[in-house]
Coordinates of C-alpha atoms in Angstrom, one line a residue:
M1 CA 137.8 72.1 68.6
A2 CA 136.1 75.2 67.2
A3 CA 135.2 75.2 63.5
G4 CA 138.1 76.4 61.4
S5 CA 140.5 76.0 64.3
T6 CA 144.0 74.7 64.0
V7 CA 145.0 71.8 66.4
S8 CA 148.4 70.2 66.3
Q9 CA 149.8 67.0 67.7
A10 CA 152.8 67.3 69.9
S11 CA 155.8 65.1 68.9
S12 CA 155.8 61.8 70.7
K13 CA 158.5 61.0 73.1
A14 CA 159.2 58.6 75.9
L15 CA 157.8 59.7 79.2
P16 CA 160.0 59.8 82.4
R17 CA 159.4 57.0 84.9
G18 CA 156.3 57.6 86.9
Q19 CA 154.9 60.3 84.5
V20 CA 151.4 59.6 83.2
S21 CA 150.5 60.5 79.6
R22 CA 147.4 62.7 79.3
P23 CA 146.7 62.7 75.5
D24 CA 143.4 64.6 76.0
Q25 CA 144.9 67.7 77.5
V26 CA 144.3 70.9 75.5
A27 CA 146.6 74.0 75.4
I28 CA 145.2 77.3 74.2
V29 CA 147.3 80.4 73.6
D30 CA 145.6 83.8 73.2
I31 CA 147.8 86.6 71.8
G32 CA 145.9 89.8 72.6
S33 CA 146.8 93.5 72.3
N34 CA 147.8 93.8 75.9
S35 CA 148.6 90.3 77.1
V36 CA 149.6 86.8 75.9
R37 CA 148.2 83.9 77.9
L38 CA 148.5 80.1 78.0
V39 CA 145.8 77.9 79.5
I40 CA 146.2 74.2 79.6
Y41 CA 143.0 72.3 80.3
E42 CA 142.8 68.8 81.7
S43 CA 140.6 67.5 79.0
F44 CA 138.3 68.5 76.1
S45 CA 135.1 68.4 78.0
R46 CA 132.3 70.6 79.5
A47 CA 134.0 71.6 82.7
P48 CA 137.6 70.7 82.5
A49 CA 140.0 71.5 85.4
T50 CA 142.8 74.0 84.5
V51 CA 146.2 72.4 84.7
H52 CA 148.2 75.6 84.1
N53 CA 147.2 79.2 83.5
E54 CA 149.8 81.9 82.9
K55 CA 149.7 85.4 81.6
V56 CA 152.4 87.8 80.4
I57 CA 151.5 91.5 79.9
C58 CA 153.3 92.5 76.7
A59 CA 151.2 95.4 75.2
I60 CA 152.1 94.6 71.6
G61 CA 149.3 97.1 70.6
R62 CA 150.8 100.1 72.4
N63 CA 151.0 103.2 70.2
M64 CA 149.6 101.2 67.2
V65 CA 147.3 104.0 66.1
T66 CA 150.2 106.4 65.9
T67 CA 152.8 104.1 64.3
G68 CA 150.6 101.6 62.5
R69 CA 152.9 98.9 63.8
L70 CA 153.1 96.5 66.7
H71 CA 155.3 97.7 69.6
E72 CA 158.8 96.4 69.2
E73 CA 159.5 95.7 72.9
G74 CA 156.0 94.2 73.3
M75 CA 156.7 91.8 70.4
A76 CA 160.0 90.7 72.0
L77 CA 158.2 90.0 75.3
A78 CA 155.4 88.1 73.5
L79 CA 157.8 85.9 71.5
E80 CA 159.8 85.2 74.7
A81 CA 156.5 84.2 76.4
L82 CA 155.6 81.9 73.6
A83 CA 158.9 80.1 73.8
R84 CA 158.3 79.5 77.5
F85 CA 154.8 78.3 76.8
R86 CA 156.0 75.8 74.3
L87 CA 158.5 74.4 76.8
M88 CA 155.7 74.0 79.3
A89 CA 153.3 72.3 76.9
D90 CA 156.1 69.9 75.8
A91 CA 157.0 69.1 79.4
L92 CA 153.3 68.2 80.1
S93 CA 153.1 66.2 76.9
V94 CA 150.1 68.2 75.7
S95 CA 148.8 66.7 72.5
H96 CA 146.2 69.2 71.4
R97 CA 147.3 72.8 70.9
E98 CA 145.6 75.9 69.5
A99 CA 146.6 79.5 69.2
V100 CA 144.7 82.6 68.2
A101 CA 145.6 86.3 67.9
T102 CA 143.2 89.2 68.1
A103 CA 142.9 92.9 67.3
A104 CA 146.5 94.2 67.4
A105 CA 148.0 91.4 65.2
R106 CA 145.0 91.7 62.9
D107 CA 145.3 95.4 62.2
A108 CA 149.0 96.2 62.4
Q109 CA 151.2 96.6 59.3
N110 CA 153.8 94.2 60.7
G111 CA 151.2 91.8 62.1
P112 CA 151.7 89.1 59.5
E113 CA 155.5 89.1 60.1
F114 CA 155.0 88.9 63.9
I115 CA 152.6 86.0 63.4
R116 CA 155.1 84.1 61.2
Q117 CA 157.7 84.5 64.0
A118 CA 155.2 83.5 66.6
E119 CA 154.2 80.4 64.7
S120 CA 157.8 79.3 64.4
I121 CA 158.4 79.7 68.1
W122 CA 155.0 78.2 69.3
G123 CA 155.3 75.4 66.8
T124 CA 151.8 75.4 65.3
P125 CA 149.7 77.7 63.0
I126 CA 148.2 80.7 64.7
R127 CA 144.7 81.8 63.7
V128 CA 144.2 85.6 63.4
L129 CA 140.5 86.2 64.4
S130 CA 138.3 88.7 62.8
G131 CA 136.5 91.1 65.1
H132 CA 133.2 89.3 64.7
E133 CA 134.9 85.9 65.4
E134 CA 136.5 87.3 68.5
A135 CA 133.2 88.7 69.7
R136 CA 131.3 85.4 69.1
L137 CA 134.0 83.3 70.8
A138 CA 133.9 85.5 73.9
A139 CA 130.1 85.1 74.0
E140 CA 130.5 81.3 73.7
G141 CA 132.8 81.5 76.7
V142 CA 130.3 83.5 78.7
L143 CA 127.6 80.9 77.8
S144 CA 129.9 78.1 78.9
G145 CA 130.1 79.6 82.4
T146 CA 126.6 81.3 82.6
P147 CA 124.2 79.2 80.4
D148 CA 121.3 81.4 81.2
A149 CA 123.0 84.7 80.4
D150 CA 120.6 87.3 79.1
G151 CA 121.9 90.6 77.8
L152 CA 125.1 91.9 76.2
V153 CA 128.5 90.2 76.3
A154 CA 131.2 92.9 76.1
D155 CA 134.8 91.7 75.8
L156 CA 137.3 94.6 76.4
G157 CA 140.7 93.7 75.1
G158 CA 143.7 95.9 74.8
G159 CA 142.8 96.9 71.2
S160 CA 139.0 96.4 70.7
L161 CA 135.6 96.3 72.4
D162 CA 133.7 93.2 71.1
M163 CA 130.0 92.9 71.8
V164 CA 127.4 90.2 71.2
T165 CA 123.8 89.9 72.5
V166 CA 122.9 86.6 74.2
R167 CA 119.6 85.1 75.2
G168 CA 118.3 81.5 75.7
G169 CA 121.7 80.0 75.2
E170 CA 122.1 81.6 71.7
T171 CA 124.2 84.5 70.4
G172 CA 122.8 87.4 68.5
A173 CA 124.3 90.3 66.6
A174 CA 128.0 90.9 66.9
Q175 CA 129.8 94.3 66.9
T176 CA 133.4 95.3 67.2
L177 CA 134.8 98.8 67.9
P178 CA 138.4 100.0 68.2
F179 CA 138.1 101.0 71.9
G180 CA 140.4 98.8 73.8
P181 CA 142.3 100.9 76.4
L182 CA 145.7 100.8 74.6
R183 CA 144.1 102.0 71.4
L184 CA 141.8 104.4 73.1
M185 CA 144.8 106.0 74.9
D186 CA 146.5 106.4 71.6
L187 CA 143.4 107.8 69.8
S188 CA 142.6 110.3 72.5
K189 CA 146.3 111.3 73.2
N190 CA 145.8 110.3 76.8
D191 CA 142.8 112.6 77.2
P192 CA 139.9 110.9 79.1
A193 CA 137.4 113.7 78.0
K194 CA 138.3 113.1 74.4
A195 CA 138.1 109.3 75.0
R196 CA 134.5 109.7 76.2
K197 CA 133.5 111.5 73.0
L198 CA 135.2 108.9 70.8
V199 CA 133.4 106.0 72.6
D200 CA 130.0 107.9 72.5
N201 CA 130.3 108.5 68.8
G202 CA 131.1 104.8 68.1
L203 CA 128.4 103.5 70.3
G204 CA 125.8 105.9 68.9
N205 CA 125.8 104.0 65.6
I206 CA 124.9 100.6 67.1
V207 CA 121.1 100.1 67.0
E208 CA 121.2 96.8 69.0
L209 CA 122.1 98.7 72.2
G210 CA 118.6 100.2 72.3
D211 CA 116.9 96.8 73.2
L212 CA 118.7 95.9 76.4
S213 CA 116.3 97.2 79.1
N214 CA 116.5 95.3 82.4
R215 CA 119.1 92.9 81.1
S216 CA 122.7 92.4 82.1
L217 CA 126.1 93.4 80.8
Y218 CA 128.5 90.4 80.9
A219 CA 131.9 91.9 81.3
V220 CA 134.9 90.0 79.9
G221 CA 138.6 90.9 80.0
G222 CA 141.4 91.6 82.4
I223 CA 140.8 95.3 82.6
W224 CA 137.2 94.9 83.7
R225 CA 138.2 92.1 86.2
S226 CA 140.6 94.6 87.7
F227 CA 137.7 97.1 87.9
A228 CA 135.6 94.5 89.7
R229 CA 138.4 93.8 92.2
L230 CA 138.5 97.5 93.0
E231 CA 134.7 97.5 93.5
M232 CA 134.9 94.4 95.8
E233 CA 137.5 96.1 97.9
E234 CA 135.6 99.4 98.2
S235 CA 132.3 97.7 99.1
G236 CA 133.8 95.2 101.6
Y237 CA 132.4 92.3 99.7
P238 CA 133.1 89.1 101.6
L239 CA 133.6 86.6 98.8
H240 CA 136.6 87.2 96.6
V241 CA 135.3 85.2 93.6
L242 CA 135.2 87.3 90.4
H243 CA 133.0 85.0 88.3
H244 CA 129.4 86.1 88.5
Y245 CA 130.1 89.0 90.8
V246 CA 127.3 91.5 90.2
I247 CA 127.7 95.2 90.3
P248 CA 124.4 97.2 90.2
R249 CA 124.2 99.9 87.5
A250 CA 124.3 102.9 89.9
R251 CA 127.3 101.5 91.8
A252 CA 129.2 100.7 88.6
L253 CA 128.6 104.2 87.1
R254 CA 129.7 105.9 90.3
L255 CA 133.0 103.9 90.4
C256 CA 133.5 104.5 86.7
K257 CA 133.5 108.2 87.3
V258 CA 136.0 108.0 90.1
V259 CA 138.4 105.5 88.4
S260 CA 138.4 107.4 85.1
Q261 CA 139.8 110.5 86.9
L262 CA 142.5 108.7 88.9
S263 CA 146.1 109.0 87.9
R264 CA 148.3 106.1 87.2
K265 CA 150.3 106.7 90.4
S266 CA 147.1 106.7 92.5
L267 CA 146.1 103.3 91.0
E268 CA 149.6 101.8 91.4
R269 CA 149.4 102.5 95.1
M270 CA 146.4 100.2 95.3
K271 CA 147.8 96.7 96.0
I272 CA 144.9 94.9 94.3
I273 CA 145.7 96.6 90.9
S274 CA 148.8 95.3 89.1
R275 CA 151.2 98.0 87.9
R276 CA 150.7 96.8 84.3
R277 CA 146.9 97.3 84.5
A278 CA 147.1 100.7 86.3
E279 CA 147.7 102.7 83.1
A280 CA 144.8 101.2 81.2
L281 CA 142.2 100.9 83.9
P282 CA 140.9 104.5 83.7
Y283 CA 140.2 104.0 80.0
G284 CA 138.5 100.7 80.7
A285 CA 136.3 102.6 83.1
V286 CA 135.5 105.2 80.5
V287 CA 134.3 102.5 78.1
L288 CA 132.2 100.8 80.7
E289 CA 130.6 104.1 81.8
R290 CA 129.7 105.1 78.2
L291 CA 128.3 101.7 77.4
L292 CA 126.1 101.7 80.5
L293 CA 124.8 105.2 79.8
R294 CA 124.2 104.4 76.1
S295 CA 122.1 101.3 77.1
N296 CA 119.5 100.5 79.7
L297 CA 121.4 97.6 81.2
K298 CA 120.5 96.9 84.8
D299 CA 123.9 95.7 86.1
V300 CA 127.4 94.4 85.3
V301 CA 128.0 90.7 85.7
V302 CA 131.7 89.8 85.7
S303 CA 132.6 86.7 83.7
A304 CA 135.8 84.8 84.3
Y305 CA 135.0 82.9 81.1
G306 CA 135.8 84.4 77.8
L307 CA 137.6 83.8 74.5
R308 CA 139.7 80.8 75.6
E309 CA 136.7 79.1 77.2
G310 CA 134.7 80.0 74.1
L311 CA 137.3 78.2 71.8
L312 CA 136.9 75.1 73.9
H313 CA 133.1 75.3 74.3
A314 CA 132.4 76.0 70.6
G315 CA 134.1 72.8 69.5
L316 CA 132.3 70.5 71.9
P317 CA 129.6 68.1 70.6
A318 CA 126.1 69.4 71.1
E319 CA 125.4 66.7 73.8
E320 CA 128.4 67.8 75.8
R321 CA 127.5 71.5 75.5
R322 CA 124.1 70.9 77.0
K323 CA 125.6 69.5 80.2
D324 CA 125.3 71.6 83.4
P325 CA 128.8 73.1 84.1
L326 CA 128.1 73.2 87.9
I327 CA 127.1 69.5 88.1
E328 CA 129.9 68.4 85.7
F329 CA 132.5 70.2 87.8
A330 CA 131.1 68.8 91.1
A331 CA 130.9 65.3 89.6
A332 CA 134.6 65.5 88.5
M333 CA 135.7 66.6 91.9
N334 CA 133.6 63.8 93.5
G335 CA 135.2 61.3 91.2
R336 CA 138.7 62.4 92.2
Q337 CA 138.2 62.9 95.9
A338 CA 135.3 60.9 97.3
R339 CA 135.7 57.5 98.9
A340 CA 132.9 56.1 96.8
P341 CA 131.8 58.4 94.0
S342 CA 128.5 56.6 93.4
H343 CA 127.4 57.4 97.0
A344 CA 126.4 60.9 96.0
D345 CA 123.8 59.8 93.5
E346 CA 122.5 57.3 96.0
M347 CA 122.1 60.1 98.5
M348 CA 120.0 62.1 96.0
Q349 CA 117.5 59.3 95.6
W350 CA 117.5 58.4 99.3
A351 CA 116.9 62.0 100.4
D352 CA 114.1 62.7 97.9
P353 CA 111.3 62.3 100.4
L354 CA 112.7 65.2 102.5
F355 CA 112.9 67.6 99.5
A356 CA 110.0 66.6 97.3
D357 CA 109.0 70.3 96.9
D358 CA 112.4 71.4 95.6
T359 CA 112.4 73.6 92.6
D360 CA 114.7 72.7 89.7
G361 CA 117.2 75.2 91.0
L362 CA 117.2 73.8 94.6
R363 CA 117.4 70.3 93.2
R364 CA 120.6 71.1 91.4
V365 CA 122.0 72.8 94.5
R366 CA 121.3 69.6 96.5
Q367 CA 122.9 67.5 93.8
A368 CA 126.0 69.7 93.8
A369 CA 126.2 69.7 97.6
F370 CA 125.9 65.9 97.8
L371 CA 128.6 65.5 95.1
F372 CA 130.9 67.8 97.2
S373 CA 129.9 66.1 100.5
D374 CA 132.9 63.7 100.8
I375 CA 135.8 65.9 99.6
G376 CA 137.0 66.5 103.1
W377 CA 137.6 63.0 104.4
R378 CA 141.4 63.2 104.1
R379 CA 141.5 66.5 106.1
H380 CA 142.3 66.7 109.8
P381 CA 139.0 66.3 111.8
D382 CA 139.5 69.7 113.4
E383 CA 139.7 71.4 110.0
R384 CA 137.2 69.4 107.9
A385 CA 134.2 71.7 108.2
Y386 CA 136.1 74.9 107.6
G387 CA 138.4 73.5 104.9
A388 CA 135.7 71.8 102.9
F389 CA 133.5 74.9 103.1
N390 CA 136.2 77.2 101.8
Q391 CA 137.3 74.7 99.1
V392 CA 133.7 74.6 97.7
L393 CA 133.0 78.3 98.2
T394 CA 136.0 79.4 96.1
A395 CA 136.2 76.5 93.6
P396 CA 136.5 77.5 89.9
F397 CA 133.1 76.3 88.7
G398 CA 130.5 78.0 86.5
G399 CA 126.8 77.7 86.3
A400 CA 126.1 79.2 89.7
D401 CA 125.7 82.7 91.1
H402 CA 127.2 83.7 94.4
R403 CA 124.1 82.9 96.3
D404 CA 124.0 79.3 95.0
R405 CA 127.8 79.0 95.6
A406 CA 127.3 80.1 99.3
L407 CA 124.3 77.8 99.7
I408 CA 126.2 74.7 98.4
A409 CA 129.3 75.5 100.5
T410 CA 127.3 76.1 103.7
A411 CA 125.5 72.7 103.2
V412 CA 128.9 71.0 103.0
Y413 CA 130.0 72.9 106.1
Y414 CA 127.0 71.4 108.0
R415 CA 127.6 68.0 106.6
Y416 CA 130.9 68.0 108.6
S417 CA 130.0 70.2 111.6
G418 CA 126.6 68.8 112.4
D419 CA 124.3 71.1 114.4
E420 CA 126.9 73.6 115.4
D421 CA 126.2 77.3 114.8
F422 CA 127.6 78.6 111.6
P423 CA 130.6 80.7 112.6
R424 CA 129.9 84.5 112.5
E425 CA 133.1 85.2 110.5
L426 CA 131.9 82.8 107.8
K427 CA 128.4 84.3 107.5
R428 CA 129.4 86.0 104.2
A429 CA 127.1 89.0 104.8
G430 CA 124.3 89.4 102.3
L431 CA 124.9 86.2 100.4
L432 CA 122.3 84.0 102.2
A433 CA 118.8 84.9 103.4
P434 CA 117.6 83.1 106.6
A435 CA 115.6 80.7 104.5
D436 CA 118.7 79.8 102.5
E437 CA 120.7 79.1 105.6
K438 CA 117.9 76.9 106.9
H439 CA 117.8 74.9 103.7
A440 CA 121.6 74.5 103.7
H441 CA 121.4 73.3 107.3
R442 CA 118.8 70.6 106.3
L443 CA 120.9 69.5 103.3
G444 CA 124.0 69.2 105.4
L445 CA 122.3 67.2 108.2
A446 CA 120.7 64.9 105.7
A447 CA 124.1 64.1 104.2
R448 CA 125.5 63.7 107.7
L449 CA 122.9 61.1 108.6
A450 CA 123.5 59.3 105.2
F451 CA 127.2 58.9 105.9
A452 CA 126.5 57.6 109.5
L453 CA 124.2 54.9 108.0
S454 CA 126.4 53.9 105.1
A455 CA 130.0 54.9 105.9
S456 CA 129.9 55.9 102.2
A457 CA 129.8 52.2 101.1
P458 CA 128.1 51.7 97.8
A459 CA 124.5 50.3 97.9
E460 CA 124.2 50.6 101.7
L461 CA 121.8 53.6 101.8
A462 CA 119.1 51.6 99.9
Q463 CA 118.8 49.3 102.9
Y464 CA 117.4 52.2 105.1
R465 CA 114.2 53.8 103.7
L466 CA 113.6 57.4 104.7
K467 CA 110.1 58.7 105.2
L468 CA 108.7 62.2 106.0
T469 CA 105.4 62.4 107.8
P470 CA 103.5 65.4 109.2
A471 CA 105.1 64.8 112.7
K472 CA 108.2 62.7 112.1
I473 CA 111.2 61.7 110.0
V474 CA 111.3 57.9 110.0
V475 CA 114.3 55.7 109.1
E476 CA 113.2 52.1 108.4
V477 CA 115.9 49.6 109.4
P478 CA 115.6 45.9 108.5
G479 CA 115.7 43.6 111.6
R480 CA 118.9 41.9 110.5
R481 CA 120.6 45.3 110.5
R482 CA 119.2 46.6 113.8
T483 CA 122.7 47.3 115.2
I484 CA 123.1 50.1 112.7
A485 CA 120.8 52.2 114.9
A486 CA 123.5 53.1 117.4
E487 CA 123.6 56.3 119.4
G488 CA 125.5 58.3 116.7
V489 CA 122.8 57.5 114.1
Q490 CA 120.0 58.4 116.6
K491 CA 121.6 61.7 117.4
R492 CA 122.1 62.6 113.7
L493 CA 118.5 61.6 112.9
G494 CA 117.3 63.7 115.8
A495 CA 119.2 66.8 114.6
L496 CA 117.8 66.4 111.1
A497 CA 114.2 65.9 112.3
E498 CA 114.5 69.0 114.5
S499 CA 115.6 71.1 111.5
F500 CA 112.3 70.1 109.9
G501 CA 110.3 70.8 113.1
R502 CA 109.6 67.1 113.5
R503 CA 110.7 64.1 115.7
G504 CA 113.0 61.4 114.6
E505 CA 112.1 57.7 114.8
I506 CA 113.9 54.5 113.9
L507 CA 111.5 51.8 112.9
I508 CA 113.0 48.3 113.1
G509 CA 111.2 45.9 110.8

């Protein structure tokens, strides 16, 4: 785990009949100023699946500026949540556990006493992070999901705004300011105009914000994710995946101005905003607005990865950290759901002649599409194309923007649907250019032909050499295997060749 972290071993006990022990599962508890969250990961690896994810809004940092103490009711809710979290970790026999606390527990007079109670209930030591540690771990989390992030990571918790510059996979200068919505509401006496002045004064002393021209703001935290949901709803965005959702600067500023002026009742009437978030959202909008105006950042990129993912990522060996999160996730899904997991790698090599001019970016898109290409075989035939498409489109992987996500999912759709037109309702307006759709079509048809030749059996594809000529796509079939060239294979080859503007030919040799 992360340097300096505390990891405990759960007490051993006999497992019920049929239950499988998973000694590599990792449980992370994050005690923030506004919420307490438990995430249980399947393994300590580059792109682990989430076994369980639960959040409780406790607001232990409410009124802390005024009182200097954690909120009594919030502490009770937090301790109750920790007791529940321990029961769940015990039930799942989670062996590795870590817990951290952030701004409110760090700054409150009664923070140490609360942490002692929390440790007793959770059962392991709880590390109270400094502001800089909190900022850097959030940045590590962003890099785990967006390795090419370039700009400013800003993590808005209930009690603090933590910022770190990122570029080339490395973190830069870290800053922390007391401008989490709960604290800002208290400091400003619930006056948005005063809150703006407080944030402006704090940001004015940070020199690093002057060197962010044409770079991105990577927004971390539940408040800003709620802001992004509101923006998605207002703009009619067709893909409801928050990770790597991009809001252009002008649109973000316009919505910040609107949201900062909305009353709590107005926000509570919006079904996509939880009642617990409604009170704090206008102040989150104030912070975002002032941060954008203080800098020359070009857009806001929402990150679903933050502190908890940063704790996991920071502790990985260097070799594991260098792995591609998209490919690791796709490979894991392929390993769990494909009939023959090795077939995806065989398809990559077999199809190389068709895609020799691929950029590195397109090659990894093809690799991911082929790794996902056999996840639908257990589905009903009438639902395979739609079901596999939606499963890939909304899967919780990092390392891909929304265009790449749509491109991969569309290729998987065509792998199952063949040469059918892509349904209008699934076009996902604006996500794919015509050239992207054409490329996805070719990828899907190539995979479709591969499965017709091999039935996904390992080592079969190598028997049928694929060639691309100026006029044709040729499949060379050994004479002893001539019966493979049945009508179904011929049709699939014809469709693939047509997508390249060529004729298909089966050459028996």
